[in-house]
mmCIF file of C-alpha atoms in Angstrom:
data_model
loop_
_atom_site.group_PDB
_atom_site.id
_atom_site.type_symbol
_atom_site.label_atom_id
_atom_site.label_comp_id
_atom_site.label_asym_id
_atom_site.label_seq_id
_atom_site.Cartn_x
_atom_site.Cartn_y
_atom_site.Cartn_z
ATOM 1 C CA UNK A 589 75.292 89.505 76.811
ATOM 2 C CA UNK A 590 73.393 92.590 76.141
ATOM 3 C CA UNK A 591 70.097 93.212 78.256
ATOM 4 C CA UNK A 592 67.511 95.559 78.644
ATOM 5 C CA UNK A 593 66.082 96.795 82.079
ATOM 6 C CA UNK A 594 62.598 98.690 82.854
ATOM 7 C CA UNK A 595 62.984 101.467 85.817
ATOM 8 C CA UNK A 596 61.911 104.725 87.169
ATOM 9 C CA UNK A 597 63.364 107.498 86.566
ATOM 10 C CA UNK A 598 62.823 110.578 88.815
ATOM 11 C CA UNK A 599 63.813 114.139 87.310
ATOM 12 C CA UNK A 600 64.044 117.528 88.934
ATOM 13 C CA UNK A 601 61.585 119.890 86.891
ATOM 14 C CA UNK A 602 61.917 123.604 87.156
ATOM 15 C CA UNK A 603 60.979 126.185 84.492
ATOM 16 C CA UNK A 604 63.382 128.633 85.775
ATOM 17 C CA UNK A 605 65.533 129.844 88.331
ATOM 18 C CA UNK A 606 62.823 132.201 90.158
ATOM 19 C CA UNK A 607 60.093 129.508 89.706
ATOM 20 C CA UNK A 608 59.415 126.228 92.349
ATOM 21 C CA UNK A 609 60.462 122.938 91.080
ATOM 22 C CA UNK A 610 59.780 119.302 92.027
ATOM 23 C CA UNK A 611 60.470 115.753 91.205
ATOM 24 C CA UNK A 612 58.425 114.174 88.024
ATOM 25 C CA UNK A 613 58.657 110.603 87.355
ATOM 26 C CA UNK A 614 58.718 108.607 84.233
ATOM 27 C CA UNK A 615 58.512 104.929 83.609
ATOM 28 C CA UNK A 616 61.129 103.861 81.107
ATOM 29 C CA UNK A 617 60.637 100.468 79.335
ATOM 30 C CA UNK A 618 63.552 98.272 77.897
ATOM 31 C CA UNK A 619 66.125 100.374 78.280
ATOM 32 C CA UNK A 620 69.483 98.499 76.505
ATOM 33 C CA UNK A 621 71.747 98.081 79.624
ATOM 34 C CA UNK A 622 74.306 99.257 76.708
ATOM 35 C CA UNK A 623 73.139 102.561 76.163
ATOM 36 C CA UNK A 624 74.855 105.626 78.296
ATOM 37 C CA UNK A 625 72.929 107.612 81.146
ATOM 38 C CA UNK A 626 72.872 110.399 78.784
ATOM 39 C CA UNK A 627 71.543 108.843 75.904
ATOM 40 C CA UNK A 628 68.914 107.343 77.764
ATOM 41 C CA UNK A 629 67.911 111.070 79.026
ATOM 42 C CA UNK A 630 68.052 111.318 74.811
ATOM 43 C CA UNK A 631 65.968 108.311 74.561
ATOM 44 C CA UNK A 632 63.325 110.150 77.558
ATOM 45 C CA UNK A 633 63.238 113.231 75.678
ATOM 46 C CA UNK A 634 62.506 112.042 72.111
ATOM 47 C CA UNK A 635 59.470 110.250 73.581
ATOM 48 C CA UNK A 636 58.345 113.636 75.329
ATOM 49 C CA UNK A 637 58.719 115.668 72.228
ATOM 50 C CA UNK A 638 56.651 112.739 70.329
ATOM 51 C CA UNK A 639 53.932 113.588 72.906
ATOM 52 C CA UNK A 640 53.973 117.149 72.462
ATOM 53 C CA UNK A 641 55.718 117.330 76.085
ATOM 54 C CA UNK A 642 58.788 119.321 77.071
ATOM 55 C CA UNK A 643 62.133 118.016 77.043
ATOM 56 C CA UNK A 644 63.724 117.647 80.095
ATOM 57 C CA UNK A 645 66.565 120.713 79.933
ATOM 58 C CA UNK A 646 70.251 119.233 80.573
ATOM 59 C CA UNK A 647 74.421 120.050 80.003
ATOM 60 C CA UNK A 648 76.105 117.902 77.477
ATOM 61 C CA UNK A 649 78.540 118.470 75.077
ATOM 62 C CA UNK A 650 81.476 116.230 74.170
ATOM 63 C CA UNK A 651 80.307 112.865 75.796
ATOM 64 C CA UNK A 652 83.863 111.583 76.353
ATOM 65 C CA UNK A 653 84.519 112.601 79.884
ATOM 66 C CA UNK A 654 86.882 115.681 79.039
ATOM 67 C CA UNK A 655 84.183 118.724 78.940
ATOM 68 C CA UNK A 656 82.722 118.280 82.131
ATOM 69 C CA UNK A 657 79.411 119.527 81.388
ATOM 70 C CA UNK A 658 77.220 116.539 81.982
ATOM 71 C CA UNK A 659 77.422 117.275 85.678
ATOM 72 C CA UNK A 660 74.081 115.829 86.827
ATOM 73 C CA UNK A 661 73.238 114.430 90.693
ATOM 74 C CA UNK A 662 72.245 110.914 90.462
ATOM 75 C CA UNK A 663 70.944 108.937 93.093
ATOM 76 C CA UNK A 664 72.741 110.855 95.307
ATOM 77 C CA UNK A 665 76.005 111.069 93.846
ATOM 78 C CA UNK A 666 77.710 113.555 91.679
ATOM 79 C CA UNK A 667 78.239 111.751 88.133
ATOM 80 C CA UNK A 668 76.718 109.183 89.512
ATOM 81 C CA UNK A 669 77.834 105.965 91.490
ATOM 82 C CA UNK A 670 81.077 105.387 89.315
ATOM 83 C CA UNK A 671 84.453 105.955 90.567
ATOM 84 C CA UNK A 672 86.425 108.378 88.373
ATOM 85 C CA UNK A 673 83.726 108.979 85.801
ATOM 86 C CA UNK A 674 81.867 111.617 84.323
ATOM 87 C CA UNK A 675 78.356 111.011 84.227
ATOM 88 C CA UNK A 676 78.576 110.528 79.850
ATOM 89 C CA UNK A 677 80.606 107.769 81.244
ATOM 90 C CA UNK A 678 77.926 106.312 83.359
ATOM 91 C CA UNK A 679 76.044 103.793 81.385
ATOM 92 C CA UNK A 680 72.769 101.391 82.313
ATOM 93 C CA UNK A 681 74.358 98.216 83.254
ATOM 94 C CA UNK A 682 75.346 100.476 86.899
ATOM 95 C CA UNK A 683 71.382 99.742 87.936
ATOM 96 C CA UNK A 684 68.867 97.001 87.741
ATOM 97 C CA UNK A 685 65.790 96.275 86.848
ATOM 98 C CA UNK A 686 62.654 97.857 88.528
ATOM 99 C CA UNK A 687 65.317 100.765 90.561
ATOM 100 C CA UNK A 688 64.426 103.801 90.777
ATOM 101 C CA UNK A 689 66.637 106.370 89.882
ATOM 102 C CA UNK A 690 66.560 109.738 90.892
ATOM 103 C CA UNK A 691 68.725 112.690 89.043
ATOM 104 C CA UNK A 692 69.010 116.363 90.162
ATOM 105 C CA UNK A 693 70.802 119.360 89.092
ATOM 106 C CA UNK A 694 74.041 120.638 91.195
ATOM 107 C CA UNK A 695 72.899 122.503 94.974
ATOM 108 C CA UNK A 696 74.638 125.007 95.230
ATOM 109 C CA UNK A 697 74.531 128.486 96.060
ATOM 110 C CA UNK A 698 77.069 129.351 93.580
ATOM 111 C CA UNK A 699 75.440 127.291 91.148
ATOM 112 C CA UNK A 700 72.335 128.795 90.414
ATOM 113 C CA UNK A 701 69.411 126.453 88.376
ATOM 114 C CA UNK A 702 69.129 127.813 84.959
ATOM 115 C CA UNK A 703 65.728 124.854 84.064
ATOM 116 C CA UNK A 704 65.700 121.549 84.592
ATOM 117 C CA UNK A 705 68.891 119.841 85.446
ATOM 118 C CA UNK A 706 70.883 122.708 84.174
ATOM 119 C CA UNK A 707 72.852 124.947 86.423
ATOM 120 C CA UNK A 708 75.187 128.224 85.787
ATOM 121 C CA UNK A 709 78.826 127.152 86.361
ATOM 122 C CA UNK A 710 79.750 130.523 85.533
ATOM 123 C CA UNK A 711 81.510 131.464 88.261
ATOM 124 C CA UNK A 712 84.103 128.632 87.945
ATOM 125 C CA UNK A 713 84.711 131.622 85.325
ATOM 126 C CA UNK A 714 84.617 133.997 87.285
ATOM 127 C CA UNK A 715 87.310 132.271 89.598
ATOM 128 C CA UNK A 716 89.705 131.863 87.136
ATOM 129 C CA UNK A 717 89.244 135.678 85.420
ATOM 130 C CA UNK A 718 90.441 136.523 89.128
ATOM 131 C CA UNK A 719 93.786 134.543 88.621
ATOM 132 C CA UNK A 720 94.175 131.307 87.095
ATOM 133 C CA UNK A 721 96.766 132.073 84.083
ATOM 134 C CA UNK A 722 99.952 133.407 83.703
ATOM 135 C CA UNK A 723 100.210 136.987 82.347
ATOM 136 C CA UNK A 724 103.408 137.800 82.665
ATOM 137 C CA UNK A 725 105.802 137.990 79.232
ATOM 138 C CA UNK A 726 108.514 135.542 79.850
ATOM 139 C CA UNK A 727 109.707 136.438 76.759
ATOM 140 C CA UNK A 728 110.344 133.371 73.838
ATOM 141 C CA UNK A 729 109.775 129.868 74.458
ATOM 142 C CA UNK A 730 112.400 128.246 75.914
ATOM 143 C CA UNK A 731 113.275 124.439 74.655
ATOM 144 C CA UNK A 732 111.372 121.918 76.959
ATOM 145 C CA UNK A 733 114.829 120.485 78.379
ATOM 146 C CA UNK A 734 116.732 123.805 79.310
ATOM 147 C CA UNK A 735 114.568 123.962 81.943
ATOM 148 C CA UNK A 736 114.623 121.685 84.716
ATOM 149 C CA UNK A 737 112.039 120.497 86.390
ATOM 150 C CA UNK A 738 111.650 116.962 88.154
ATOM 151 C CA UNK A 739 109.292 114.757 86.979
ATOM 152 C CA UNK A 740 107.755 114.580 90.541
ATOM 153 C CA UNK A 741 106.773 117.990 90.384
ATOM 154 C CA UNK A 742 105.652 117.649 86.473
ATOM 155 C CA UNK A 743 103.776 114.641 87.399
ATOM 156 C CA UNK A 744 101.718 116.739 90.539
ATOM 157 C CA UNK A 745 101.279 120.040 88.252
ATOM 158 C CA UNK A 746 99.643 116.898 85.435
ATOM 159 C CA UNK A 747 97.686 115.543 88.079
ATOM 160 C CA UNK A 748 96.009 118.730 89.171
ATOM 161 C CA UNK A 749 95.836 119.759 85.698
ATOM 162 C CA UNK A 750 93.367 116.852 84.884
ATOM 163 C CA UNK A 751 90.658 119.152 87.024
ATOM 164 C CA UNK A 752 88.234 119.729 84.155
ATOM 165 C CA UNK A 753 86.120 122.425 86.515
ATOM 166 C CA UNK A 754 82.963 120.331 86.169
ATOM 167 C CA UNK A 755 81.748 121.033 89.970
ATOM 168 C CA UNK A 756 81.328 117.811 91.489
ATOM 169 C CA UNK A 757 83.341 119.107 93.947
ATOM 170 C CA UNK A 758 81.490 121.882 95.019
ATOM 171 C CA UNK A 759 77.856 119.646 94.573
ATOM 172 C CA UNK A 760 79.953 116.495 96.882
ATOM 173 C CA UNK A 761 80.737 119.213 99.864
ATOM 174 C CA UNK A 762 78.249 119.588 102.432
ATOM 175 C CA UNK A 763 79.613 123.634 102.894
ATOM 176 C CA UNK A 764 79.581 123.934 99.072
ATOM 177 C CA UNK A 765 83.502 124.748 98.521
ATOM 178 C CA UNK A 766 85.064 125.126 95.514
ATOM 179 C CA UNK A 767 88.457 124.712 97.821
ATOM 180 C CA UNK A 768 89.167 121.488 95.116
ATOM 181 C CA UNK A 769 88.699 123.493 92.139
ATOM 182 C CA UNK A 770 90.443 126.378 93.454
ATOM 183 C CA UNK A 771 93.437 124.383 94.729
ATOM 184 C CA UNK A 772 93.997 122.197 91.521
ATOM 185 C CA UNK A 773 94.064 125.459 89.427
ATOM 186 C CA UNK A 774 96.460 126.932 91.878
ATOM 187 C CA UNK A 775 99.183 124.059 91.946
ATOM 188 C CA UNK A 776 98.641 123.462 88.292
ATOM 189 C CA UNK A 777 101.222 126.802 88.386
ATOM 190 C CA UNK A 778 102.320 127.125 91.633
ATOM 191 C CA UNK A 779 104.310 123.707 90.835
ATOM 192 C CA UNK A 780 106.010 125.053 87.690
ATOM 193 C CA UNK A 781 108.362 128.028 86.713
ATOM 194 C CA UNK A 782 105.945 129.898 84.747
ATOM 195 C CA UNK A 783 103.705 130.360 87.891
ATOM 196 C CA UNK A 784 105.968 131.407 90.215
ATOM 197 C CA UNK A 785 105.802 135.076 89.032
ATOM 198 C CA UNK A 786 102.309 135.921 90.216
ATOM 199 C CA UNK A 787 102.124 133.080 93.059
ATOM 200 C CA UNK A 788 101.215 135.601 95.464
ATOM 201 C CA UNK A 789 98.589 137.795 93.622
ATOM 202 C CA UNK A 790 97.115 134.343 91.970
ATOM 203 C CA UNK A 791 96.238 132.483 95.513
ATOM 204 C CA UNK A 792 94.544 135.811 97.236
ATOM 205 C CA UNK A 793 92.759 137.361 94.550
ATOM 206 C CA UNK A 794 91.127 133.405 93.244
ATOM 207 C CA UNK A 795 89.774 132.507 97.104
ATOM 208 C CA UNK A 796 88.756 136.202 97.389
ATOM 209 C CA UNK A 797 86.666 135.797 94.500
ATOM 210 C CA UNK A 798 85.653 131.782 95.380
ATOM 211 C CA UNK A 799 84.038 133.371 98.558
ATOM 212 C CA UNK A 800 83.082 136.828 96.603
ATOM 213 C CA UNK A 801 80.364 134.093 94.647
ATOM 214 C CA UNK A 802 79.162 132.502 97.917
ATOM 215 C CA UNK A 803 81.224 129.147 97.857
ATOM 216 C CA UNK A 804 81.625 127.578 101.203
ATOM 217 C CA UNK A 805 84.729 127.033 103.102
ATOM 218 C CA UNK A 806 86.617 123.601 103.102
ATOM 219 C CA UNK A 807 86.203 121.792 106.364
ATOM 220 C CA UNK A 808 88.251 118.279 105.352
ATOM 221 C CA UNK A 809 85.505 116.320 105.067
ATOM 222 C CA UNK A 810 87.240 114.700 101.723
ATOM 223 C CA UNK A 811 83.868 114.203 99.999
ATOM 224 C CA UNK A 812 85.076 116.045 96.781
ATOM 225 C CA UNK A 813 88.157 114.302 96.725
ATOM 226 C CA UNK A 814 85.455 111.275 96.865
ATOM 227 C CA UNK A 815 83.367 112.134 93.861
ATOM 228 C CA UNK A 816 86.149 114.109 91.925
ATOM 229 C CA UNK A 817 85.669 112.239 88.251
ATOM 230 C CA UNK A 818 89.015 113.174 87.686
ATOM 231 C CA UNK A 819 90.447 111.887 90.982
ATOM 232 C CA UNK A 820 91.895 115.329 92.162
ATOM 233 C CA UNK A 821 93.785 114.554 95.190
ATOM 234 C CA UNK A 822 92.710 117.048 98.270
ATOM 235 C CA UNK A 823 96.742 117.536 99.095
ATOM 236 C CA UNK A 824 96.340 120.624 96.535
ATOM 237 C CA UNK A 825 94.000 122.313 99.054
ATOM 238 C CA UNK A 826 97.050 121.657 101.445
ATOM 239 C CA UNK A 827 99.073 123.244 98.661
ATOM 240 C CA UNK A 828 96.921 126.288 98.169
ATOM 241 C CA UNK A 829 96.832 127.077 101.888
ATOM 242 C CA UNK A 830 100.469 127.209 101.645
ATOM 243 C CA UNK A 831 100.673 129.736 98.851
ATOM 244 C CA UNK A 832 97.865 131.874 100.706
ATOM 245 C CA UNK A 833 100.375 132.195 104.166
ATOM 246 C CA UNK A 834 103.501 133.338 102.074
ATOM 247 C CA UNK A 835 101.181 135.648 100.187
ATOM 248 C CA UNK A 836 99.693 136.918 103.376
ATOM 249 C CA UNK A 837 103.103 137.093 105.403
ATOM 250 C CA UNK A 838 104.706 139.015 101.883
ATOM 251 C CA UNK A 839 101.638 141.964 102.829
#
């Protein structure tokens, strides 16, 4: 049965990345228990344009968990407190009447505030510029079954493909590493035939760029494997160490 809850929501304000921020709070009053996280950010920011207020500044853009761009901190949790979700995914009936509920914008160095509870992700870009893609012409494409791979390894190279580079990773780690991101890409190709080609180039030149953009190092501490919405397993980070050695021990 469909309910509606009353709670306070706390939201990081900043009017630009050079400028000091804080927390502002707003009461919000029968809230359907229904209605997504986002859409009651929607709901917030209708009500401050009625009042001739400023909208609170945020990421969104598909709202079905694939994009990744709703990547907001709430109550202390990238996403969010649900398991395997993005936070368009999060929805009311997570919190109870008369909490308080307290979202902020990714802290990281390499994840600059834009406003509000936006940040620029653009180095995830940046990373992946560096090396994550194949460039090398392999020629025409090959039927699917003349080339064998198990479905162990198809099923791993899936698995880290499901990263959608949202940075809960990076916002979950208490160094700020983008080892999860980084690693996920890497096996993605490492795994099949089409990235064995540039294996060695791929590995150096992405966590020479990853720490090039002031991303911290990994230290195991397995929160980003934690908050991952995409359940990323950390065994890719073992992965990508491997590929850095042979690269190194090729020099």
């Amino acid at each position: 049965m469909d309910k509606n809850i009353s709670f306070t929501l706390k939201v990081w304000r900043q009017r630009g990345p050079k400028e000091k921020g804080g927390f502002v709070s707003y009461q919000m009053k029968d809230i359907p228990t229904d209605t997504s996280f986002l859409e009651m950010l929607d709901i917030l920011n209708e009500d401050l344009i009625n009042k001739g207020e400023e909208p609170i500044v945020f990421d969104h853009d598909c709202r079905e968990g694939i994009c990744g761009m709703c990547s907001l901190y709430v109550n202390g949790h990238p996403h969010g407190p649900a398991t395997g979700a993005t936070t368009c995914q999060l929805y009311m009936r997570r919190f109870k009447d008369g909490d308080t509920i307290t979202v902020e914008p990714w802290r990281s160095a390499g994840f600059p505030i834009i406003r509000d509870l936006m940040v620029d992700r653009s180095a995830y870009d940046k990373i992946m510029q560096a090396g994550g893609y194949v460039s090398i012409n392999t020629g025409g494409v090959p039927d699917a079954n003349s080339t064998p791979i198990s479905k162990e390894k198809a099923d791993l190279a899936m698995d880290a493909a499901s990263c959608i580079g949202c940075g809960a990773c990076v916002a979950a780690c208490k160094n700020g590493s983008a080892m999860l991101f980084v690693s996920a890409k890497v096996s993605q190709l490492a795994l099949l035939p089409q990235g064995k080609v540039e294996a060695a180039r791929r590995a150096k030149a992405m966590l020479s760029k990853m720490d090039e953009l002031g991303f911290g190092n990994c230290t195991n501490t397995r929160a980003c494997e934690a908050e991952c919405p995409k359940c990323v397993s950390i065994s890719n980070i073992a992965r990508l160490n491997r590929e850095f050695i042979k690269a190194k021990l090729k020099d």
